[in-house]
Structures are given as C-alpha cells and as structure tokens.
Amino acid sequence: MSFPQSFIQTLSAQLGSEYDAFEAALQQAAPVSIRHNSAKVAASSFEDPILWCNQGQYLQNRPVFTLDPLFHAGAYYVQEASSMLIGHALAQVADLTQPLRVLDLCAAPGGKTTLLASLLHPDSLLLANEVIKSRVSILKENIQKWGLPQVHVSNHDPQSLDGLDDFFDIIVIDAPCSGEGLFRKDPAAINEWSPDNVQMCAGRQKRILSAALSLLKSGGILVYCTCTYNDTENQENAQFVIETGEFEELKITLPTEWGVWAKTYGYQCYPHRVKGEGFFFSVFQKKEPVFDPEAKYFAKKGRDYRFRSFKALLPRETTEVKRWLARPDDFHFFIKPNDEIIAVLDSQLEDLKIIDNILFAKGLGLEMGVFKGKDFIPSHALALSVELAEELPRIELSESEALQFLKKENFSLEAPKGWLLATYQGLGLGWMKSLGNRFNNYLPKDWRIRMEIPE
C-alpha cells in the first residue's frame, strides 16, 4: 500500500531513521488479538499472551469469529492489543479495589468499556456513552455479551452531560480520530486521510475534551487516547489539557522491552516496535481546587433524587423475577414505561437516580424481561448475564446445534417443557421455550448469524 506524501513527511520527521522499519511494518498483516472475559472464563495461561494484559492473547491467524459460539456467548472480545494498555495505565494511577464512578465517553463499539468493566470493583458504576446514535446498538450488544450488571449505556453529546459536573472518578476518552494507526487493518482509510481531516479531527477532539473536563472530580483521572500518530491530534491536545491549569500529567511505568515510545506527553505505539496497531494514550489527574468561599458547589449526593423513568415493581412480580438471579437480594427491581423490567444493583441505586434525572437517552440496569399476563418472558441480556441463577433449567448444545440456534434454524432436540437456557461449553447463548416436540427460539432477530455455515 502507498501513503500520502504529507503523511510520509510527518512520520519521517517523528521517526527519523526508524521510518523505513515503520513503513515496512505497515505492509505486513496486522496481529490478531482477543481479550478473554474473566467473569465467564476461568483464569489460565494462554498461548502467546499479551504482556500488558493478563487476559489478552494473540492468535496465530484470524478465525471466522462469527462462527464461534463462544464469541456470541461473550467469552472473549476481539480487541486490538495496543489499546489494552489503558488497563495497565489505570492500575498504576487509580485504586481499582474501591468502587468508582467511571465514564467511557466515546464508547462504541465497546472494547474499552468491557476492558474497564473487567478491571473495576464490582460495585463501581461504569457509564458507556456513545455520541452517534447508529453506533449505540453495537455498543449495547457487546456490553450485554460481556454480562456484567454494573455497566450502563447513554447516547449523549459530551456537552449535554454538563449536569454531571464533578461526578466521575475516571473518564476515558478514546476520541474519534483520523485513524492513521489502523491503516493496515483498513486500507480504505488511507484514501480518507488528509491534512485537513487531521485538523478537523483535532478540533473535534478539543471540543470533546472541553466538555468532559468539568465532569471529573478533583483528584480524578483522565485518560485521553487515539488510534493515530500525528502530534496535532495527540501532543497538541494533551498540551491543551495541561494549559487549562486544572490538570497535571501522570507518568506511567512501561518496561522497555514492550517497545512503547514515551513522548513529550503520553505514550505512542508504533507497529514496528509493538506487536499491535498504532495507538496513543496520555493520563492526567485533576488538581485539587483552591478553596473559594464564594464558590457554589452542587452536592448531588445531598439531594433527594427519585427515579423519574422507572416505577418500583409490585411484590408479586418481584418474587417471580428474583428467582432468575443468583444474588437477588443485591438488586432493586423497577419497571420502565415500556413495561420492561430492570434490575439495579443496590450499591448503584443513588448514583443511577442522579443519572436518570439528568440524562434523557440512556439504558440503565440489567434488562430482565417483561410480563405478559402472569407469564414472565426473560430478556436476551439476562441469558448472557453472569448474574443468572445457576439452578435455572438449561440445555447444553453441540457446536453444530449452537450455530443452528444462533442462525434461528430449526433442529431436533429432546428437552423438558418450559424455559431453557441454551448453553455452549457452559455459557449462555439465549433462551428457548420447549413445547415438548419442538421449541421456540427467543434469540433476537438482529442478533442471528446471517452468513452460511460451511459443511
């Protein structure tokens, strides 16, 4: 592949004598990497592990993930290796053993959200926000596959989150960028690259940063990252954060053998140095403010918030819903205006009341299902949740049966009547309702496999 001359000039200036090795690396196939879900897969030693992520692994080749039932069950996430470095960084600068409020501001498709969910204390609140409405569905799907109940979704422009000022302990901004770091994975992106596009992306990133900085508590941690190389989107935006006067940069310890390049601000991955794609990240801490007796501070915890979107579930219905969960006493149950039932962790109840009152486009809590008359219809999210009760009836499928289930095709199956969790290697794939001689497949139509299965 060939690159625009202005891109070559910029990277030649950055890399000097290393540029030829960099360009040669871009002509090679990108590494394939996944990150295992520690909540669903028992810890083990993986072949070809990623050095900076305990659950990360390189694969020798790229399989057809769509035809792997474990992918659909949320056993792992297909994630670029370099981007997993934010987990290593946060472990150095934040106390992840304590419950925290965390915002993934530009979250779709969900790689960093699921990484954060696995790192954080289980009582932490993680809000995954996506600005572009069309990308929210894939974000929600990947979060539901991951199966952890402390993750919630919103669809807001960063500027419309200003009611949550001083609310978050950690904010991760994986900012939309010119995508230089993904050129070898997506050669079409080269044709979209231009100096003007770089400037446009940098301006958009500054707007996102400007809106986000006030959302962070004093002492809170900001992670700014991109999948690009140029200083305009990386160094200059990091300097912009410093020049606000409210933040100081935090340095991260990275072993030399990892090959990550320490820049003036932050750290850069280049594909000739790191077994991964191009990635930049920088870490900042918000300074403690100088005390101002005239300042007005809105102490959100001190207000008597109530949910505006949900009503408490009736006792009879609560009894039925509780039997589907392994830890029912750790949750409160609510019904939404569309009759969907959600479960909210007790540890997050007050924080979610605040979010519910301030945000309008959000999906909070674990989706449980709906009542139709006296019958409870469980949701697909519940089938994938790690909170699902172990004693519920389930049926283990072979690989071929699991793929037929995921394609919503008919196949023969002997099973007792009633609701059954379809599983593959012990992990939930979705619900089926056995009628004795046949069954109804409750996999959402949008989730079904559309490609042909090889013989």
mmCIF file with all atom_site columns, N, CA, C and O in Angstrom, residues 119-163:
data_model
loop_
_atom_site.group_PDB
_atom_site.id
_atom_site.type_symbol
_atom_site.label_atom_id
_atom_site.label_alt_id
_atom_site.label_comp_id
_atom_site.label_asym_id
_atom_site.label_entity_id
_atom_site.label_seq_id
_atom_site.pdbx_PDB_ins_code
_atom_site.Cartn_x
_atom_site.Cartn_y
_atom_site.Cartn_z
_atom_site.occupancy
_atom_site.B_iso_or_equiv
_atom_site.pdbx_formal_charge
_atom_site.auth_seq_id
_atom_site.auth_comp_id
_atom_site.auth_asym_id
_atom_site.auth_atom_id
_atom_site.pdbx_PDB_model_num
ATOM 1   N N  . LEU A 1 119 ? -11.846 -4.658  34.906 1.00 0.00 ? 119 LEU A N  1
ATOM 2   C CA . LEU A 1 119 ? -10.827 -4.135  35.819 1.00 0.00 ? 119 LEU A CA 1
ATOM 3   C C  . LEU A 1 119 ? -11.415 -3.596  37.119 1.00 0.00 ? 119 LEU A C  1
ATOM 4   O O  . LEU A 1 119 ? -10.788 -3.667  38.177 1.00 0.00 ? 119 LEU A O  1
ATOM 5   N N  . LEU A 1 120 ? -12.599 -3.021  37.044 1.00 0.00 ? 120 LEU A N  1
ATOM 6   C CA . LEU A 1 120 ? -13.137 -2.242  38.146 1.00 0.00 ? 120 LEU A CA 1
ATOM 7   C C  . LEU A 1 120 ? -13.724 -3.116  39.246 1.00 0.00 ? 120 LEU A C  1
ATOM 8   O O  . LEU A 1 120 ? -14.109 -4.269  39.031 1.00 0.00 ? 120 LEU A O  1
ATOM 9   N N  . HIS A 1 121 ? -13.801 -2.544  40.452 1.00 0.00 ? 121 HIS A N  1
ATOM 10  C CA . HIS A 1 121 ? -14.515 -3.163  41.567 1.00 0.00 ? 121 HIS A CA 1
ATOM 11  C C  . HIS A 1 121 ? -15.953 -3.430  41.128 1.00 0.00 ? 121 HIS A C  1
ATOM 12  O O  . HIS A 1 121 ? -16.563 -2.608  40.441 1.00 0.00 ? 121 HIS A O  1
ATOM 13  N N  . PRO A 1 122 ? -16.543 -4.575  41.514 1.00 0.00 ? 122 PRO A N  1
ATOM 14  C CA . PRO A 1 122 ? -17.891 -4.913  41.027 1.00 0.00 ? 122 PRO A CA 1
ATOM 15  C C  . PRO A 1 122 ? -18.983 -3.938  41.439 1.00 0.00 ? 122 PRO A C  1
ATOM 16  O O  . PRO A 1 122 ? -20.060 -3.928  40.829 1.00 0.00 ? 122 PRO A O  1
ATOM 17  N N  . ASP A 1 123 ? -18.729 -3.109  42.450 1.00 0.00 ? 123 ASP A N  1
ATOM 18  C CA . ASP A 1 123 ? -19.716 -2.095  42.838 1.00 0.00 ? 123 ASP A CA 1
ATOM 19  C C  . ASP A 1 123 ? -19.474 -0.753  42.151 1.00 0.00 ? 123 ASP A C  1
ATOM 20  O O  . ASP A 1 123 ? -20.179 0.221   42.429 1.00 0.00 ? 123 ASP A O  1
ATOM 21  N N  . SER A 1 124 ? -18.486 -0.698  41.269 1.00 0.00 ? 124 SER A N  1
ATOM 22  C CA . SER A 1 124 ? -18.255 0.530   40.505 1.00 0.00 ? 124 SER A CA 1
ATOM 23  C C  . SER A 1 124 ? -19.388 0.755   39.515 1.00 0.00 ? 124 SER A C  1
ATOM 24  O O  . SER A 1 124 ? -20.032 -0.188  39.038 1.00 0.00 ? 124 SER A O  1
ATOM 25  N N  . LEU A 1 125 ? -19.623 2.018   39.191 1.00 0.00 ? 125 LEU A N  1
ATOM 26  C CA . LEU A 1 125 ? -20.604 2.377   38.178 1.00 0.00 ? 125 LEU A CA 1
ATOM 27  C C  . LEU A 1 125 ? -19.850 2.773   36.915 1.00 0.00 ? 125 LEU A C  1
ATOM 28  O O  . LEU A 1 125 ? -19.004 3.663   36.949 1.00 0.00 ? 125 LEU A O  1
ATOM 29  N N  . LEU A 1 126 ? -20.140 2.102   35.820 1.00 0.00 ? 126 LEU A N  1
ATOM 30  C CA . LEU A 1 126 ? -19.492 2.384   34.541 1.00 0.00 ? 126 LEU A CA 1
ATOM 31  C C  . LEU A 1 126 ? -20.549 2.821   33.539 1.00 0.00 ? 126 LEU A C  1
ATOM 32  O O  . LEU A 1 126 ? -21.444 2.045   33.188 1.00 0.00 ? 126 LEU A O  1
ATOM 33  N N  . LEU A 1 127 ? -20.451 4.070   33.100 1.00 0.00 ? 127 LEU A N  1
ATOM 34  C CA . LEU A 1 127 ? -21.374 4.606   32.108 1.00 0.00 ? 127 LEU A CA 1
ATOM 35  C C  . LEU A 1 127 ? -20.669 4.644   30.758 1.00 0.00 ? 127 LEU A C  1
ATOM 36  O O  . LEU A 1 127 ? -19.656 5.325   30.595 1.00 0.00 ? 127 LEU A O  1
ATOM 37  N N  . ALA A 1 128 ? -21.195 3.892   29.802 1.00 0.00 ? 128 ALA A N  1
ATOM 38  C CA . ALA A 1 128 ? -20.639 3.842   28.449 1.00 0.00 ? 128 ALA A CA 1
ATOM 39  C C  . ALA A 1 128 ? -21.482 4.749   27.571 1.00 0.00 ? 128 ALA A C  1
ATOM 40  O O  . ALA A 1 128 ? -22.627 4.440   27.254 1.00 0.00 ? 128 ALA A O  1
ATOM 41  N N  . ASN A 1 129 ? -20.914 5.886   27.188 1.00 0.00 ? 129 ASN A N  1
ATOM 42  C CA . ASN A 1 129 ? -21.639 6.872   26.385 1.00 0.00 ? 129 ASN A CA 1
ATOM 43  C C  . ASN A 1 129 ? -21.161 6.825   24.939 1.00 0.00 ? 129 ASN A C  1
ATOM 44  O O  . ASN A 1 129 ? -19.968 6.759   24.671 1.00 0.00 ? 129 ASN A O  1
ATOM 45  N N  . GLU A 1 130 ? -22.098 6.871   24.028 1.00 0.00 ? 130 GLU A N  1
ATOM 46  C CA . GLU A 1 130 ? -21.770 6.971   22.613 1.00 0.00 ? 130 GLU A CA 1
ATOM 47  C C  . GLU A 1 130 ? -22.544 8.135   22.007 1.00 0.00 ? 130 GLU A C  1
ATOM 48  O O  . GLU A 1 130 ? -23.749 8.254   22.196 1.00 0.00 ? 130 GLU A O  1
ATOM 49  N N  . VAL A 1 131 ? -21.824 8.981   21.290 1.00 0.00 ? 131 VAL A N  1
ATOM 50  C CA . VAL A 1 131 ? -22.424 10.190  20.726 1.00 0.00 ? 131 VAL A CA 1
ATOM 51  C C  . VAL A 1 131 ? -23.298 9.856   19.522 1.00 0.00 ? 131 VAL A C  1
ATOM 52  O O  . VAL A 1 131 ? -24.398 10.399  19.357 1.00 0.00 ? 131 VAL A O  1
ATOM 53  N N  . ILE A 1 132 ? -22.836 8.960   18.663 1.00 0.00 ? 132 ILE A N  1
ATOM 54  C CA . ILE A 1 132 ? -23.520 8.667   17.394 1.00 0.00 ? 132 ILE A CA 1
ATOM 55  C C  . ILE A 1 132 ? -24.591 7.609   17.628 1.00 0.00 ? 132 ILE A C  1
ATOM 56  O O  . ILE A 1 132 ? -24.298 6.468   18.009 1.00 0.00 ? 132 ILE A O  1
ATOM 57  N N  . LYS A 1 133 ? -25.825 7.962   17.375 1.00 0.00 ? 133 LYS A N  1
ATOM 58  C CA . LYS A 1 133 ? -26.959 7.086   17.707 1.00 0.00 ? 133 LYS A CA 1
ATOM 59  C C  . LYS A 1 133 ? -26.882 5.745   17.002 1.00 0.00 ? 133 LYS A C  1
ATOM 60  O O  . LYS A 1 133 ? -27.209 4.703   17.576 1.00 0.00 ? 133 LYS A O  1
ATOM 61  N N  . SER A 1 134 ? -26.431 5.729   15.751 1.00 0.00 ? 134 SER A N  1
ATOM 62  C CA . SER A 1 134 ? -26.392 4.489   14.981 1.00 0.00 ? 134 SER A CA 1
ATOM 63  C C  . SER A 1 134 ? -25.388 3.482   15.540 1.00 0.00 ? 134 SER A C  1
ATOM 64  O O  . SER A 1 134 ? -25.440 2.296   15.202 1.00 0.00 ? 134 SER A O  1
ATOM 65  N N  . ARG A 1 135 ? -24.472 3.936   16.380 1.00 0.00 ? 135 ARG A N  1
ATOM 66  C CA . ARG A 1 135 ? -23.445 3.051   16.954 1.00 0.00 ? 135 ARG A CA 1
ATOM 67  C C  . ARG A 1 135 ? -23.834 2.535   18.344 1.00 0.00 ? 135 ARG A C  1
ATOM 68  O O  . ARG A 1 135 ? -23.126 1.699   18.912 1.00 0.00 ? 135 ARG A O  1
ATOM 69  N N  . VAL A 1 136 ? -24.946 3.010   18.880 1.00 0.00 ? 136 VAL A N  1
ATOM 70  C CA . VAL A 1 136 ? -25.335 2.607   20.230 1.00 0.00 ? 136 VAL A CA 1
ATOM 71  C C  . VAL A 1 136 ? -25.732 1.133   20.273 1.00 0.00 ? 136 VAL A C  1
ATOM 72  O O  . VAL A 1 136 ? -25.451 0.429   21.249 1.00 0.00 ? 136 VAL A O  1
ATOM 73  N N  . SER A 1 137 ? -26.363 0.633   19.212 1.00 0.00 ? 137 SER A N  1
ATOM 74  C CA . SER A 1 137 ? -26.854 -0.751  19.235 1.00 0.00 ? 137 SER A CA 1
ATOM 75  C C  . SER A 1 137 ? -25.703 -1.751  19.344 1.00 0.00 ? 137 SER A C  1
ATOM 76  O O  . SER A 1 137 ? -25.797 -2.719  20.108 1.00 0.00 ? 137 SER A O  1
ATOM 77  N N  . ILE A 1 138 ? -24.607 -1.545  18.617 1.00 0.00 ? 138 ILE A N  1
ATOM 78  C CA . ILE A 1 138 ? -23.479 -2.477  18.716 1.00 0.00 ? 138 ILE A CA 1
ATOM 79  C C  . ILE A 1 138 ? -22.792 -2.341  20.071 1.00 0.00 ? 138 ILE A C  1
ATOM 80  O O  . ILE A 1 138 ? -22.321 -3.336  20.639 1.00 0.00 ? 138 ILE A O  1
ATOM 81  N N  . LEU A 1 139 ? -22.751 -1.141  20.622 1.00 0.00 ? 139 LEU A N  1
ATOM 82  C CA . LEU A 1 139 ? -22.203 -0.948  21.966 1.00 0.00 ? 139 LEU A CA 1
ATOM 83  C C  . LEU A 1 139 ? -23.025 -1.736  22.981 1.00 0.00 ? 139 LEU A C  1
ATOM 84  O O  . LEU A 1 139 ? -22.480 -2.479  23.805 1.00 0.00 ? 139 LEU A O  1
ATOM 85  N N  . LYS A 1 140 ? -24.323 -1.583  22.915 1.00 0.00 ? 140 LYS A N  1
ATOM 86  C CA . LYS A 1 140 ? -25.218 -2.272  23.848 1.00 0.00 ? 140 LYS A CA 1
ATOM 87  C C  . LYS A 1 140 ? -25.089 -3.784  23.699 1.00 0.00 ? 140 LYS A C  1
ATOM 88  O O  . LYS A 1 140 ? -25.060 -4.528  24.685 1.00 0.00 ? 140 LYS A O  1
ATOM 89  N N  . GLU A 1 141 ? -25.007 -4.256  22.458 1.00 0.00 ? 141 GLU A N  1
ATOM 90  C CA . GLU A 1 141 ? -24.880 -5.695  22.213 1.00 0.00 ? 141 GLU A CA 1
ATOM 91  C C  . GLU A 1 141 ? -23.605 -6.244  22.850 1.00 0.00 ? 141 GLU A C  1
ATOM 92  O O  . GLU A 1 141 ? -23.620 -7.285  23.522 1.00 0.00 ? 141 GLU A O  1
ATOM 93  N N  . ASN A 1 142 ? -22.488 -5.558  22.658 1.00 0.00 ? 142 ASN A N  1
ATOM 94  C CA . ASN A 1 142 ? -21.220 -6.045  23.210 1.00 0.00 ? 142 ASN A CA 1
ATOM 95  C C  . ASN A 1 142 ? -21.199 -5.988  24.729 1.00 0.00 ? 142 ASN A C  1
ATOM 96  O O  . ASN A 1 142 ? -20.613 -6.862  25.389 1.00 0.00 ? 142 ASN A O  1
ATOM 97  N N  . ILE A 1 143 ? -21.836 -4.986  25.311 1.00 0.00 ? 143 ILE A N  1
ATOM 98  C CA . ILE A 1 143 ? -21.921 -4.908  26.773 1.00 0.00 ? 143 ILE A CA 1
ATOM 99  C C  . ILE A 1 143 ? -22.783 -6.042  27.313 1.00 0.00 ? 143 ILE A C  1
ATOM 100 O O  . ILE A 1 143 ? -22.451 -6.670  28.328 1.00 0.00 ? 143 ILE A O  1
ATOM 101 N N  . GLN A 1 144 ? -23.888 -6.327  26.645 1.00 0.00 ? 144 GLN A N  1
ATOM 102 C CA . GLN A 1 144 ? -24.751 -7.416  27.096 1.00 0.00 ? 144 GLN A CA 1
ATOM 103 C C  . GLN A 1 144 ? -24.041 -8.760  26.985 1.00 0.00 ? 144 GLN A C  1
ATOM 104 O O  . GLN A 1 144 ? -24.179 -9.622  27.856 1.00 0.00 ? 144 GLN A O  1
ATOM 105 N N  . LYS A 1 145 ? -23.271 -8.967  25.930 1.00 0.00 ? 145 LYS A N  1
ATOM 106 C CA . LYS A 1 145 ? -22.490 -10.200 25.813 1.00 0.00 ? 145 LYS A CA 1
ATOM 107 C C  . LYS A 1 145 ? -21.511 -10.345 26.980 1.00 0.00 ? 145 LYS A C  1
ATOM 108 O O  . LYS A 1 145 ? -21.299 -11.445 27.484 1.00 0.00 ? 145 LYS A O  1
ATOM 109 N N  . TRP A 1 146 ? -20.910 -9.224  27.382 1.00 0.00 ? 146 TRP A N  1
ATOM 110 C CA . TRP A 1 146 ? -19.922 -9.272  28.466 1.00 0.00 ? 146 TRP A CA 1
ATOM 111 C C  . TRP A 1 146 ? -20.575 -9.703  29.772 1.00 0.00 ? 146 TRP A C  1
ATOM 112 O O  . TRP A 1 146 ? -19.944 -10.329 30.614 1.00 0.00 ? 146 TRP A O  1
ATOM 113 N N  . GLY A 1 147 ? -21.839 -9.308  29.990 1.00 0.00 ? 147 GLY A N  1
ATOM 114 C CA . GLY A 1 147 ? -22.645 -9.889  31.051 1.00 0.00 ? 147 GLY A CA 1
ATOM 115 C C  . GLY A 1 147 ? -22.523 -9.303  32.436 1.00 0.00 ? 147 GLY A C  1
ATOM 116 O O  . GLY A 1 147 ? -23.035 -9.879  33.392 1.00 0.00 ? 147 GLY A O  1
ATOM 117 N N  . LEU A 1 148 ? -21.859 -8.144  32.598 1.00 0.00 ? 148 LEU A N  1
ATOM 118 C CA . LEU A 1 148 ? -21.676 -7.565  33.930 1.00 0.00 ? 148 LEU A CA 1
ATOM 119 C C  . LEU A 1 148 ? -22.739 -6.504  34.201 1.00 0.00 ? 148 LEU A C  1
ATOM 120 O O  . LEU A 1 148 ? -22.972 -5.622  33.367 1.00 0.00 ? 148 LEU A O  1
ATOM 121 N N  . PRO A 1 149 ? -23.369 -6.526  35.384 1.00 0.00 ? 149 PRO A N  1
ATOM 122 C CA . PRO A 1 149 ? -24.538 -5.661  35.638 1.00 0.00 ? 149 PRO A CA 1
ATOM 123 C C  . PRO A 1 149 ? -24.218 -4.220  35.985 1.00 0.00 ? 149 PRO A C  1
ATOM 124 O O  . PRO A 1 149 ? -25.121 -3.392  36.063 1.00 0.00 ? 149 PRO A O  1
ATOM 125 N N  . GLN A 1 150 ? -22.946 -3.887  36.198 1.00 0.00 ? 150 GLN A N  1
ATOM 126 C CA . GLN A 1 150 ? -22.599 -2.532  36.641 1.00 0.00 ? 150 GLN A CA 1
ATOM 127 C C  . GLN A 1 150 ? -22.381 -1.564  35.481 1.00 0.00 ? 150 GLN A C  1
ATOM 128 O O  . GLN A 1 150 ? -22.012 -0.413  35.699 1.00 0.00 ? 150 GLN A O  1
ATOM 129 N N  . VAL A 1 151 ? -22.606 -2.014  34.243 1.00 0.00 ? 151 VAL A N  1
ATOM 130 C CA . VAL A 1 151 ? -22.365 -1.183  33.067 1.00 0.00 ? 151 VAL A CA 1
ATOM 131 C C  . VAL A 1 151 ? -23.696 -0.668  32.517 1.00 0.00 ? 151 VAL A C  1
ATOM 132 O O  . VAL A 1 151 ? -24.657 -1.430  32.377 1.00 0.00 ? 151 VAL A O  1
ATOM 133 N N  . HIS A 1 152 ? -23.728 0.627   32.189 1.00 0.00 ? 152 HIS A N  1
ATOM 134 C CA . HIS A 1 152 ? -24.937 1.272   31.690 1.00 0.00 ? 152 HIS A CA 1
ATOM 135 C C  . HIS A 1 152 ? -24.583 2.072   30.439 1.00 0.00 ? 152 HIS A C  1
ATOM 136 O O  . HIS A 1 152 ? -23.416 2.425   30.222 1.00 0.00 ? 152 HIS A O  1
ATOM 137 N N  . VAL A 1 153 ? -25.579 2.361   29.623 1.00 0.00 ? 153 VAL A N  1
ATOM 138 C CA . VAL A 1 153 ? -25.357 2.973   28.314 1.00 0.00 ? 153 VAL A CA 1
ATOM 139 C C  . VAL A 1 153 ? -26.088 4.303   28.232 1.00 0.00 ? 153 VAL A C  1
ATOM 140 O O  . VAL A 1 153 ? -27.200 4.450   28.757 1.00 0.00 ? 153 VAL A O  1
ATOM 141 N N  . SER A 1 154 ? -25.455 5.282   27.566 1.00 0.00 ? 154 SER A N  1
ATOM 142 C CA . SER A 1 154 ? -26.143 6.538   27.259 1.00 0.00 ? 154 SER A CA 1
ATOM 143 C C  . SER A 1 154 ? -25.759 6.988   25.861 1.00 0.00 ? 154 SER A C  1
ATOM 144 O O  . SER A 1 154 ? -24.757 6.555   25.302 1.00 0.00 ? 154 SER A O  1
ATOM 145 N N  . ASN A 1 155 ? -26.591 7.854   25.289 1.00 0.00 ? 155 ASN A N  1
ATOM 146 C CA . ASN A 1 155 ? -26.398 8.360   23.931 1.00 0.00 ? 155 ASN A CA 1
ATOM 147 C C  . ASN A 1 155 ? -26.527 9.877   23.967 1.00 0.00 ? 155 ASN A C  1
ATOM 148 O O  . ASN A 1 155 ? -27.582 10.435  23.722 1.00 0.00 ? 155 ASN A O  1
ATOM 149 N N  . HIS A 1 156 ? -25.402 10.536  24.338 1.00 0.00 ? 156 HIS A N  1
ATOM 150 C CA . HIS A 1 156 ? -25.405 11.981  24.521 1.00 0.00 ? 156 HIS A CA 1
ATOM 151 C C  . HIS A 1 156 ? -24.172 12.611  23.891 1.00 0.00 ? 156 HIS A C  1
ATOM 152 O O  . HIS A 1 156 ? -23.093 12.020  23.896 1.00 0.00 ? 156 HIS A O  1
ATOM 153 N N  . ASP A 1 157 ? -24.343 13.823  23.385 1.00 0.00 ? 157 ASP A N  1
ATOM 154 C CA . ASP A 1 157 ? -23.196 14.643  23.047 1.00 0.00 ? 157 ASP A CA 1
ATOM 155 C C  . ASP A 1 157 ? -22.512 15.026  24.359 1.00 0.00 ? 157 ASP A C  1
ATOM 156 O O  . ASP A 1 157 ? -23.191 15.278  25.370 1.00 0.00 ? 157 ASP A O  1
ATOM 157 N N  . PRO A 1 158 ? -21.172 15.052  24.383 1.00 0.00 ? 158 PRO A N  1
ATOM 158 C CA . PRO A 1 158 ? -20.488 15.388  25.643 1.00 0.00 ? 158 PRO A CA 1
ATOM 159 C C  . PRO A 1 158 ? -20.973 16.685  26.284 1.00 0.00 ? 158 PRO A C  1
ATOM 160 O O  . PRO A 1 158 ? -21.019 16.794  27.520 1.00 0.00 ? 158 PRO A O  1
ATOM 161 N N  . GLN A 1 159 ? -21.348 17.658  25.469 1.00 0.00 ? 159 GLN A N  1
ATOM 162 C CA . GLN A 1 159 ? -21.787 18.938  26.032 1.00 0.00 ? 159 GLN A CA 1
ATOM 163 C C  . GLN A 1 159 ? -23.102 18.822  26.783 1.00 0.00 ? 159 GLN A C  1
ATOM 164 O O  . GLN A 1 159 ? -23.405 19.660  27.643 1.00 0.00 ? 159 GLN A O  1
ATOM 165 N N  . SER A 1 160 ? -23.893 17.785  26.481 1.00 0.00 ? 160 SER A N  1
ATOM 166 C CA . SER A 1 160 ? -25.178 17.635  27.168 1.00 0.00 ? 160 SER A CA 1
ATOM 167 C C  . SER A 1 160 ? -25.059 16.804  28.447 1.00 0.00 ? 160 SER A C  1
ATOM 168 O O  . SER A 1 160 ? -26.061 16.490  29.086 1.00 0.00 ? 160 SER A O  1
ATOM 169 N N  . LEU A 1 161 ? -23.831 16.475  28.825 1.00 0.00 ? 161 LEU A N  1
ATOM 170 C CA . LEU A 1 161 ? -23.597 15.773  30.085 1.00 0.00 ? 161 LEU A CA 1
ATOM 171 C C  . LEU A 1 161 ? -23.239 16.730  31.213 1.00 0.00 ? 161 LEU A C  1
ATOM 172 O O  . LEU A 1 161 ? -22.851 16.303  32.301 1.00 0.00 ? 161 LEU A O  1
ATOM 173 N N  . ASP A 1 162 ? -23.366 18.029  30.964 1.00 0.00 ? 162 ASP A N  1
ATOM 174 C CA . ASP A 1 162 ? -22.851 19.007  31.925 1.00 0.00 ? 162 ASP A CA 1
ATOM 175 C C  . ASP A 1 162 ? -23.571 18.975  33.269 1.00 0.00 ? 162 ASP A C  1
ATOM 176 O O  . ASP A 1 162 ? -23.067 19.519  34.252 1.00 0.00 ? 162 ASP A O  1
ATOM 177 N N  . GLY A 1 163 ? -24.719 18.329  33.357 1.00 0.00 ? 163 GLY A N  1
ATOM 178 C CA . GLY A 1 163 ? -25.371 18.181  34.655 1.00 0.00 ? 163 GLY A CA 1
ATOM 179 C C  . GLY A 1 163 ? -24.641 17.237  35.581 1.00 0.00 ? 163 GLY A C  1
ATOM 180 O O  . GLY A 1 163 ? -24.948 17.152  36.767 1.00 0.00 ? 163 GLY A O  1
#
